[in-house]
Coordinates of C-alpha atoms and ligand atoms in Angstrom, one line a residue:
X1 CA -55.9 26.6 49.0
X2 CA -53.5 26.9 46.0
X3 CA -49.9 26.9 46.4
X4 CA -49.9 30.8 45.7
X5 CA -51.8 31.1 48.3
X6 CA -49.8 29.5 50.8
X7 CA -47.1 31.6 49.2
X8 CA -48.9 34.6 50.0
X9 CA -50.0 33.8 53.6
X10 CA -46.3 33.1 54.6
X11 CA -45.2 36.8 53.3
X12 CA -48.4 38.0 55.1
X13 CA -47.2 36.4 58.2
X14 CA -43.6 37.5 58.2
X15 CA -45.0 40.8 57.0
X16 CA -47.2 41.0 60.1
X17 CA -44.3 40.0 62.5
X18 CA -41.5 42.6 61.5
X19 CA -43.9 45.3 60.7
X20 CA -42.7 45.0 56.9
X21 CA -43.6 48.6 54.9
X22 CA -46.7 47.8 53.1
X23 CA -45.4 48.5 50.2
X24 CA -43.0 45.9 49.9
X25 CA -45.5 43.7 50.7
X26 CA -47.7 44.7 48.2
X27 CA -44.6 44.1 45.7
X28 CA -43.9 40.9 47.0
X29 CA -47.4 39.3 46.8
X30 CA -47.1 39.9 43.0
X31 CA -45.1 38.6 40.1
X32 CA -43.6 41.3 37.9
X33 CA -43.4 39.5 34.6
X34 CA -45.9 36.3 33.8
X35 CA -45.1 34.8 30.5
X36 CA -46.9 32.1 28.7
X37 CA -45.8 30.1 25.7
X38 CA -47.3 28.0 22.9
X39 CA -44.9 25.4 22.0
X40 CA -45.1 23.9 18.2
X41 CA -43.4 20.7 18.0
X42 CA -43.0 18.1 15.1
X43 CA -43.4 14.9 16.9
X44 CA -41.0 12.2 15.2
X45 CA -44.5 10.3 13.3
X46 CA -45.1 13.8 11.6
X47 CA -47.7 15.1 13.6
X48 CA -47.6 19.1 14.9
X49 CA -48.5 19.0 18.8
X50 CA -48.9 22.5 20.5
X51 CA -47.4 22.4 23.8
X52 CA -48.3 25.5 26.8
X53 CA -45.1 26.8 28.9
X54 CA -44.8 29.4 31.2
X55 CA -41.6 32.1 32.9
X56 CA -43.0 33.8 35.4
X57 CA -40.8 36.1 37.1
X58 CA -41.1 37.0 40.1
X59 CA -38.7 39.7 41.4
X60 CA -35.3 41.3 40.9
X61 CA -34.5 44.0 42.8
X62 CA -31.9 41.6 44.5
X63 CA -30.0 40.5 41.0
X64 CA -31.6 38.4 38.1
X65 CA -34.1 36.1 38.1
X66 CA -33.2 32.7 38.9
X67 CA -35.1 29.8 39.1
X68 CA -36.2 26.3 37.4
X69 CA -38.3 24.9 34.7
X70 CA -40.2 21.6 35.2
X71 CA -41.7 19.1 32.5
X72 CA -45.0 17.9 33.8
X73 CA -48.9 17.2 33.1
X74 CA -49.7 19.0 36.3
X75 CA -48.1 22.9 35.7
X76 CA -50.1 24.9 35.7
X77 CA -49.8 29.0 36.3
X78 CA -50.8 29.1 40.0
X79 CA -48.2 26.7 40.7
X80 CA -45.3 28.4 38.3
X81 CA -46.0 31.9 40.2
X82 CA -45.7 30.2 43.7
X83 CA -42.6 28.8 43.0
X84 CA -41.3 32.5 40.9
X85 CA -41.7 33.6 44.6
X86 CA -40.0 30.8 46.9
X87 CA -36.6 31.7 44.6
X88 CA -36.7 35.2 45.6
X89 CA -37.7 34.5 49.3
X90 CA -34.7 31.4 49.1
X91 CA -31.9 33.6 46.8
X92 CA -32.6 36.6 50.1
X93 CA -32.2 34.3 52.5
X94 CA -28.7 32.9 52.0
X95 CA -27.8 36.2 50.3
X96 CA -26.9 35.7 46.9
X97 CA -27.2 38.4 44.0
X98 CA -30.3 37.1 42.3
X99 CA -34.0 37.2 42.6
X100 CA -36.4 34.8 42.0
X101 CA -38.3 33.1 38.6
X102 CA -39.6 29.6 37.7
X103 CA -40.5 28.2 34.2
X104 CA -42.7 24.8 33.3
X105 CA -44.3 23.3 30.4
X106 CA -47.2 21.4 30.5
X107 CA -45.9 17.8 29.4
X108 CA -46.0 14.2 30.5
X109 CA -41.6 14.0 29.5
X110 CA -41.9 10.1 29.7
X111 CA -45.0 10.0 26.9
X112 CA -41.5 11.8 24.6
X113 CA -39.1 10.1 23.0
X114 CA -35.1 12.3 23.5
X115 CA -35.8 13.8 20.0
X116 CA -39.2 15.4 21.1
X117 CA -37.6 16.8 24.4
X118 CA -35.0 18.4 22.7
X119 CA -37.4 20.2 19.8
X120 CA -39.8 21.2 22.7
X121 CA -36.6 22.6 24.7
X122 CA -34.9 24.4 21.9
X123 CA -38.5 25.7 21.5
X124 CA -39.2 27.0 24.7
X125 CA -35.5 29.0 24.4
X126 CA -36.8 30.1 21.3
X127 CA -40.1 31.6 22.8
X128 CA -38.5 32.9 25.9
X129 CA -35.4 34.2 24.9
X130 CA -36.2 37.7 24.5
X131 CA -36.3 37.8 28.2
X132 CA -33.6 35.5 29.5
X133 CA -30.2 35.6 29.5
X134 CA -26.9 35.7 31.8
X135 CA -27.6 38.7 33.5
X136 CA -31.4 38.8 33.1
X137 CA -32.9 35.4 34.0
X138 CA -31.5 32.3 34.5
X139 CA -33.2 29.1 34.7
X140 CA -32.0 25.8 35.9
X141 CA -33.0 22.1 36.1
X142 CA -36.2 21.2 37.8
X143 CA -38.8 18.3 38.0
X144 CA -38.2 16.1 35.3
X145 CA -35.9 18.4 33.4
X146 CA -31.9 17.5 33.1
X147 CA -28.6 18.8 32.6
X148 CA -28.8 17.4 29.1
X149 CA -31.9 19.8 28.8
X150 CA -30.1 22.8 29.8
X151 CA -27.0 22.0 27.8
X152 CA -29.7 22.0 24.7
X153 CA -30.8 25.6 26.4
X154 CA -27.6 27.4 26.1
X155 CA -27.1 26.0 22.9
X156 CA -29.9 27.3 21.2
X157 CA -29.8 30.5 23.5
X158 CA -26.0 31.2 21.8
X159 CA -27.7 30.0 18.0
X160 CA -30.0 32.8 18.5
X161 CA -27.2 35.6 19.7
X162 CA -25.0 34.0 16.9
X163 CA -22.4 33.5 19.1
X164 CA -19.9 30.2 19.6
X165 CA -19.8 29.1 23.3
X166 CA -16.9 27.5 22.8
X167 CA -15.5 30.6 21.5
X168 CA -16.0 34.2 21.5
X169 CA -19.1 33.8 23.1
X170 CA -18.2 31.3 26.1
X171 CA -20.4 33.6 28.9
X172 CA -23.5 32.9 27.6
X173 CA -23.1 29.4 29.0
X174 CA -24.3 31.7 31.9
X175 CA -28.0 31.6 30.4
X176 CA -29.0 28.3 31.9
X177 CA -27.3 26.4 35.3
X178 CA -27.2 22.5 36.0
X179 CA -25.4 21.9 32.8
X180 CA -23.0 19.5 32.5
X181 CA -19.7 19.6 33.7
X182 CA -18.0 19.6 29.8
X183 CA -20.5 21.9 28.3
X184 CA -19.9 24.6 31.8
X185 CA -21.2 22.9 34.6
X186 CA -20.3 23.1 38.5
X187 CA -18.4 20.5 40.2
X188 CA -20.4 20.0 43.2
X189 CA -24.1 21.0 41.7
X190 CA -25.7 17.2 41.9
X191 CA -24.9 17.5 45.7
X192 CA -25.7 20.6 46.5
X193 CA -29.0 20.8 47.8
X194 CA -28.7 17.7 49.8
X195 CA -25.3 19.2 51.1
X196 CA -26.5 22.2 51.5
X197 CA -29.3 20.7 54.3
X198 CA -26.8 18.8 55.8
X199 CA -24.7 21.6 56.6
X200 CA -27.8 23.2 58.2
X201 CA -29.0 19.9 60.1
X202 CA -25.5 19.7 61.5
X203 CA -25.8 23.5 62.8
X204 CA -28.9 22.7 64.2
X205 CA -27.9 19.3 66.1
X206 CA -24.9 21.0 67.6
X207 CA -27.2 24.2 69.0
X208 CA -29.5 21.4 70.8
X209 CA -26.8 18.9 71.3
X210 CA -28.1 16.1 69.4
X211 CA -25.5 13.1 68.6
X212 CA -25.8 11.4 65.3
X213 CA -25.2 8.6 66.8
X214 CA -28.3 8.3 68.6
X215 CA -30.4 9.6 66.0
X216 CA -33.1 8.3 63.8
X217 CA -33.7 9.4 60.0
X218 CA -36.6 8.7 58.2
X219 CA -36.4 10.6 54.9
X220 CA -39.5 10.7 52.0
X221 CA -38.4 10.6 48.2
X222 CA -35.3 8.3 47.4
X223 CA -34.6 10.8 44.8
X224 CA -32.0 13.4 43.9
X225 CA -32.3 15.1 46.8
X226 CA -33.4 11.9 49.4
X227 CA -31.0 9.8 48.0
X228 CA -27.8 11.6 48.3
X229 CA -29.1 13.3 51.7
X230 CA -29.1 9.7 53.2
X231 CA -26.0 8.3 52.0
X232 CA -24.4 12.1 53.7
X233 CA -26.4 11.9 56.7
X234 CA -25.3 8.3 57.5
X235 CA -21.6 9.3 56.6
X236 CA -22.1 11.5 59.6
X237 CA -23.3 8.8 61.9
X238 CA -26.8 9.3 61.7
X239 CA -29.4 5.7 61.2
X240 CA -31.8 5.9 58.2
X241 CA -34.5 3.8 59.1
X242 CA -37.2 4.1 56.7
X243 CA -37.6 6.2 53.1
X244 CA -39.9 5.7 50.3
X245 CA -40.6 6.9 47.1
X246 CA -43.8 7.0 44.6
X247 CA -44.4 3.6 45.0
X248 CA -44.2 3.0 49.1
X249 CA -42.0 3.3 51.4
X250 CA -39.7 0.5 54.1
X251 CA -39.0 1.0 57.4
X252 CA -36.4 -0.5 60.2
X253 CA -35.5 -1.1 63.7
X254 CA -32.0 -0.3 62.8
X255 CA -30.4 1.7 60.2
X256 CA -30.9 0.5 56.5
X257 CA -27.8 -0.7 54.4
X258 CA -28.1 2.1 52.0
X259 CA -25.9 1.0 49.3
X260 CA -28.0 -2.3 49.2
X261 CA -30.9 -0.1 48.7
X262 CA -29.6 1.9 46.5
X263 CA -29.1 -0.9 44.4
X264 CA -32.3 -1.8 44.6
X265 CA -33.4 1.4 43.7
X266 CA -31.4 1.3 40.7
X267 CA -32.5 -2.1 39.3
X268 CA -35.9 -2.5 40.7
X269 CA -37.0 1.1 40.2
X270 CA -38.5 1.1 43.7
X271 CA -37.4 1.2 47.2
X272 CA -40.8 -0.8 48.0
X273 CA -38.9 -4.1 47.0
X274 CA -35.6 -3.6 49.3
X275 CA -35.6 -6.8 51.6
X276 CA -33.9 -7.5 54.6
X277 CA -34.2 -8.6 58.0
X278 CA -36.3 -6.3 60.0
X279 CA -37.3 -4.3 57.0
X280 CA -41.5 -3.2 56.9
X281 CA -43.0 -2.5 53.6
X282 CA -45.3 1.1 54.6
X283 CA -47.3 3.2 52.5
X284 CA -46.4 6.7 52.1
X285 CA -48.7 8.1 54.2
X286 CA -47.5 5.2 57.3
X287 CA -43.7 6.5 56.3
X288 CA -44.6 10.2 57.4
X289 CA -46.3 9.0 60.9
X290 CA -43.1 6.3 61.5
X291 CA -41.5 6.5 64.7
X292 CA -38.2 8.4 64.2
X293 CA -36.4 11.9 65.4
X294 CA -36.1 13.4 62.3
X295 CA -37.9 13.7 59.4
X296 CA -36.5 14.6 55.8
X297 CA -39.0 15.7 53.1
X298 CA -37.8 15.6 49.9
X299 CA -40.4 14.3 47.5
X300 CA -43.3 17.0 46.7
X301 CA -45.7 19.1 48.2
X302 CA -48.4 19.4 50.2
X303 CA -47.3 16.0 51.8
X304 CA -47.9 16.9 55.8
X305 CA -51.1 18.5 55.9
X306 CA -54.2 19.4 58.3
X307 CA -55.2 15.5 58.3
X308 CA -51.7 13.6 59.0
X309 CA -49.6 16.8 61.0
X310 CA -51.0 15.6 64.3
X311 CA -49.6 12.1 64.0
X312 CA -45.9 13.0 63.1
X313 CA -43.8 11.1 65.3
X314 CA -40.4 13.2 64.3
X315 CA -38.9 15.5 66.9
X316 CA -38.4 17.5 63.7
X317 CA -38.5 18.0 59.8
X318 CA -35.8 19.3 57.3
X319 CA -37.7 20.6 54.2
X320 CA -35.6 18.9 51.2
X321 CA -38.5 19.8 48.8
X322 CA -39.8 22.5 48.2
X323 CA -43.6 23.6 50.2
X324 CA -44.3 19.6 51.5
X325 CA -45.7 21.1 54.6
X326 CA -49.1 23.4 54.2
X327 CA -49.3 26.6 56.3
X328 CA -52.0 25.0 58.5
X329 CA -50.3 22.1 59.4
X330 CA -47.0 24.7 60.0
X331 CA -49.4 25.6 63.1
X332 CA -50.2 22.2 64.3
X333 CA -46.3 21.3 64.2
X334 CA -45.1 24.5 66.1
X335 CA -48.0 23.9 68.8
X336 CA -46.8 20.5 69.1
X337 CA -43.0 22.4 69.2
X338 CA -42.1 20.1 66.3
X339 CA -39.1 22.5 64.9
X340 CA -39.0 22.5 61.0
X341 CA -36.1 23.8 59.2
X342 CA -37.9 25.5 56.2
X343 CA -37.7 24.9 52.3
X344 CA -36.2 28.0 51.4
X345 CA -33.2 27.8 54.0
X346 CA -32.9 24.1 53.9
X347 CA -32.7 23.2 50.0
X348 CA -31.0 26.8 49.4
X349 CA -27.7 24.9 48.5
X350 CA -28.7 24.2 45.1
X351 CA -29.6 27.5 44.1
X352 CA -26.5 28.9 45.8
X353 CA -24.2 26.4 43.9
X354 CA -26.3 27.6 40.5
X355 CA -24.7 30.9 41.0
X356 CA -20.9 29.2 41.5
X357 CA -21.9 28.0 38.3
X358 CA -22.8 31.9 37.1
X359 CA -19.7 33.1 38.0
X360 CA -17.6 30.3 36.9
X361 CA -19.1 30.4 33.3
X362 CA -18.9 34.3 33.6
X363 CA -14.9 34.2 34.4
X364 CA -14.7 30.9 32.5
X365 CA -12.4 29.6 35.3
X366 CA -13.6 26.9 36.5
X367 CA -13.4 25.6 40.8
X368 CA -12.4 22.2 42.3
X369 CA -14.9 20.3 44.1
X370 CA -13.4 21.2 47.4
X371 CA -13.8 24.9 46.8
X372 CA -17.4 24.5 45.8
X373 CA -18.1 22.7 49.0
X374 CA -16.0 24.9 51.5
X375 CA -18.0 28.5 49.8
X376 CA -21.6 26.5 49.8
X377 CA -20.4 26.1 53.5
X378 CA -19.7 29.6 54.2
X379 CA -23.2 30.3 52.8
X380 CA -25.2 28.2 54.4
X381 CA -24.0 28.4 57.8
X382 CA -24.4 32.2 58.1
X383 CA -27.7 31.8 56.6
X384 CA -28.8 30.0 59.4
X385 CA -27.5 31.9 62.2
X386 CA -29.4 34.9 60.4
X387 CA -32.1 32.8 60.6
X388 CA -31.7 31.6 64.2
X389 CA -31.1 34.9 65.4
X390 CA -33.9 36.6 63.7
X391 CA -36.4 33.2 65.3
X392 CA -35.1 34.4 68.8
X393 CA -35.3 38.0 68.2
X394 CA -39.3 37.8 67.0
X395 CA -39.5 34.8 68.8
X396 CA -41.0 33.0 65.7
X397 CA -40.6 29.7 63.9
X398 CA -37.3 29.0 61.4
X399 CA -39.9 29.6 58.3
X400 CA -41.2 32.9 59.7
X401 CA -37.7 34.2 60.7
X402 CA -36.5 33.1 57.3
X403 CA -39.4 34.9 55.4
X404 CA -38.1 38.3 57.5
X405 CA -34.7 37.7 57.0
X406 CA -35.1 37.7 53.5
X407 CA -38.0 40.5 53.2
X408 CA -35.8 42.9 54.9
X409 CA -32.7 42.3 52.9
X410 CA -35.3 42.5 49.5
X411 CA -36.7 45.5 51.3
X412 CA -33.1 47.2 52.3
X413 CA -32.5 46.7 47.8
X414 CA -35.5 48.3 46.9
X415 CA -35.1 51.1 49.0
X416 CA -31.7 51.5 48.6
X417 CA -31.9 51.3 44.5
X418 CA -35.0 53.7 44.8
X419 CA -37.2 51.0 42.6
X420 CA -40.7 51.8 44.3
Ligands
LIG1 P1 -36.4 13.4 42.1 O1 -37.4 13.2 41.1 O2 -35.0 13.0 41.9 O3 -36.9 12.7 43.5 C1 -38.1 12.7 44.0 C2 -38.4 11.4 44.7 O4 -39.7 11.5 45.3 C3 -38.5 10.2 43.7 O5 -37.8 9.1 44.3 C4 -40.0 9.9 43.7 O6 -40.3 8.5 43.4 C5 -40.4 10.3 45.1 N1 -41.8 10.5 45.2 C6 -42.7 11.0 44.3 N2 -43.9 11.0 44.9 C7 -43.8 10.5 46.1 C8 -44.7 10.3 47.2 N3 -46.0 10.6 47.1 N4 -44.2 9.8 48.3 C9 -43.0 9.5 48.4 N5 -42.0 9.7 47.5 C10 -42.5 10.2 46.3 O7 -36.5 15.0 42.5 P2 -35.5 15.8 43.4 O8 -34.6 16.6 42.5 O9 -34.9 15.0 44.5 O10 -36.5 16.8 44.1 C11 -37.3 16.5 45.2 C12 -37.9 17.8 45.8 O11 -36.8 18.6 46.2 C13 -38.7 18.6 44.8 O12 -39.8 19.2 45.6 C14 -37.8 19.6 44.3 O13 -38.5 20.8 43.9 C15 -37.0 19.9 45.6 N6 -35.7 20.5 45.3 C16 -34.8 19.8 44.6 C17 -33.6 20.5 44.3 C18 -32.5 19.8 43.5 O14 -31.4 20.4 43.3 N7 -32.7 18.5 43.1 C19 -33.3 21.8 44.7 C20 -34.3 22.5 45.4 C21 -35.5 21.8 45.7

C-alpha cells in the first residue's frame, strides 16, 4: 500500500467515526494543486543535469500551505502528496492558521558538491515561485534539506520580487521557515519538534501516572529529532537504554551516557560503535522489539509494520517521524492496547514553531528563546487535551481522535468561509 494510501484510510477512518460530511471527505482525500518541476542545473565539470521536483499542495482553507521539501533518490509523487496531507491534518490539530503542502526533488544531496545544491535550490524557487510566498505557501526544511538551503530560498525568492530583505522588503523572509537565526530564523526551531513531543509525553505520563524515574526509553534515529528528544527526556529523569540509527542500533540494562554517545555519534558517524559496559550492539529491526516502556520513533516510515507490530515490547510509542507505523499494524498495537501518540500531534512542535518564525519575520520583531518555548507549550498542551477528550468522547485511539479533531476544525473553515 502506498503511503497515500495509508493517508487516505486514516481520513476514511476518522471520517467514518464522527460521521464527517462527505463532502469534506471527498476534499480532503485530494490535493488541490500538484506541481512538478524540471530542474536544469550546470554541474561544476560543465555538464547540464535535469533534475524532477515537485509542490504539491494539499489544502488551505485553514491558512497557507505549509510544509517541507526533501532532497532524496526516493521522492517520488505518491509520497510528496501523502505528506501535502499530514501538514494539513498536523497544522488542524494544534490549531495554527495554515494548511498543509510538501515539496521534494529527486536527488541523492551527498552525490552534490555545496555549489550544485545551491543552483538546484535557487532553481527550484525559480520554478515554483509563482505559487509560493509569505502568505501563499511556505516551505521549510525537510530530509536532507538545511537552514543554509532555505536561507538560499528566500534569497532568490526576494531576487525575483526585486526586493532587499534586509531592507524594504524584510517580510518576505516569510517565504521559507528553518532559516537561520541571522538571515530570520526562530530561536527555538532546532528543538522544536523534539520539545514539542516531550511536552506531550509529559501530559501523557502525568494522566497514567507514570514516573520518569522508573521508565525505560528506547528511541529509533539518533538524529535531529532522536537525538535532542533523548538528551530532554533524560533531563526529565527518564533512562535511554537503547537507540540506533541507519547503521544499527545499542542497547542497555541501564540508561546510556548520552553525551558519550553523542560523541560517538559525532566522530564515528554511527551510534553502532558506542562501547561501554553492558552496552549490546542490535540490528534495527532487534532495537524496535527491545524490552523497554516506551518507544520513540523518529527515523522514517513504515518502520513497525504487519510482520514486527506483534513483537513490540513497549507499553507505548511517541511518533517523532512522521508515518513509521502502517495503518495495519495501528490495529495490532491498539488490540494489544499499546497506546501510540500519533505523528501529527506528536512532531507538531516543529511546524508550530515554523509559524513563530512567520510572524516574527512578518513583524520583524524577533522572540527570546524562553518565549518560543513557553507559546510552543501553550500549543501543544491544549492540543492534546483536544485530542484526549475527543479519544474518550468516540472512544477511539490518539491517531483517530487526532484525525477528527482536525477534520472538524478544517470542516468548521470550509463551511464557515463558504469554499465548497
Ligand atoms: P535526521 O536525518 O536528523 O535523523 C534521522 C535519523 O534516523 C538518522 O540518525 C539516521 O541515521 C536514522 N535512520 C535512518 N534510517 C534508519 C533505520 N532504518 N533505522 C534506524 N535509524 C535510521 O532527520 P530528523 O530531522 O531527525 O527527522 C526524523 C524523522 O522525523 C523524519 O521522519 C522526519 O520527517 C520527522 N520529522 C522531523 C522534524 C524536524 O523538525 N526535524 C519535524 C517533523 C517530523
Amino acid at each position: 500500500m502506498s503511503l497515500f494510501e495509508n493517508t487516505l484510510k486514516q481520513i476514511e477512518k476518522a471520517a467514518k467515526i464522527m460521521s464527517l460530511d462527505p463532502e469534506i471527505k471527498s476534499v480532503m482525500s485530494v490535493p488541490q494543486r500538484e506541481i512538478e518541476v524540471s530542474l536544469p542545473v550546470r554541474m561544476d565539470n560543465g555538464s547540464l543535469r535535469i533534475f524532477t521536483g515537485f509542490r504539491v499542495q494539499h489544502n488551505n482553507a485553514c491558512g497557507p500551505y505549509k510544509g517541507g521539501f526533501r532532497y532524496h533518490q526516493q521522492v517520488d509523487k505518491g509520497e510528496v502528496k501523502a505528506l501535502s496531507a499530514w501538514m494539513t491534518i498536523k497544522c488542524s490539530v494544534v490549531g495554527i492558521p495554515l494548511g498543509g503542502a510538501k515539496g521534494g526533488v529527486i536527488v541523492d544531496p551527498k552525490l552534490l558538491s555545496e555549489g550544485e545544491l545551491e543552483r538546484l535550490t535557487r532553481k527550484y524557487v525559480q520554478l515554483v515561485a509563482a505559487n509560493v510566498g509569505p502568505t501563499i505557501d511556505v516551505p521549510a526544511p525537510d530530509v536532507n534539506t538545511t537552514p543554509k538551503m532555505m536561507d538560499w530560498f528566500a534569497d532568490e525568492y526576494a531576487k525575483i520580487q526585486g526586493k532587499d530583505l534586509n531592507g524594504e522588503g524584510f517580510a518576505l523572509k516569510g517565504v521559507v521557515t528553518g532559516k537561520t537565526l541571522p538571515n530570520g530564523g526562530s530561536k527555538g526551531r532546532g528543538e522544536a519538534t523534539a520539545q514539542g513531543g516531550c511536552y506531550v509525553l509529559h501530559e501523557y505520563a502525568q494522566s497514567i501516572g507514570m514516573e520518569p524515574a522508573k521508565t525505560r526509553v528506547v528511541i529509533q534515529g539518533y538524529g535531529n529529532a532522536g537525538g535532542i528528544a533523548a538528551r530532554l527526556l533524560a533531563a526529565d529523569g527518564y533512562s535511554i537504554t537503547g537507540t540506533s540509527d541507519s547503521q544499527g542500533g545499542v542497547v542497555s540494562d541501564k540508561a546510556l551516557d548520552l553525551p558519550a554517545l553523542t560523541a560517538c555519534k559525532t566522530e564515528k558517524k554511527s551510534v553502532v560503535h558506542f562501547a561501554a559496559e553492558g552496552v549490546k550492539v542490535v540490528t534495527n529491526e532487534e532495537l524496535l522489539e527491545a524490552d523497554c516502556d516506551i518507544l520513540v520513533l523518529a527515523a522514517l516510515e513504515n518502520q513497525v509494520t504487519v510482520d514486527n507490530a506483534d513483537k513490540i515490547k513497549a507499553k507505548m510509542i511517541l511518533e517523532l517521524a512522521n508515518g513509521p507505523v502502517t495503518p495495519e499494524a495501528d490495529e495490532i498495537l491498539a488490540k494489544k492496547g499499546i497506546i501510540v501518540i500519533p505523528d501529527i500531534l506528536a512532531n507538531a512542535g516543529g511546524v508550530t514553531v515554523s509559524y513563530f518564525e512567520m510572524l516574527q519575520n512578518a513583524a520583524n520583531k524577533y522572540w527570546e528563546e524562553d518565549e518560543v518555548k513557553v507559546k510552543l507549550k501553550d500549543i501543544m498542551v491544549k492540543a492534546w487535551q483536544e485530542v484526549k477528550a475527543n479519544a474518550d468522547k468516540f472512544k477511539c485511539t490518539l491517531r483517530e481522535a487526532a484525525f477528527i479533531t482536525a477534520l472538524a476544525r478544517i470542516e468548521a473553515k470550509i463551511k464557515e468561509k463558504k469554499l465548497i
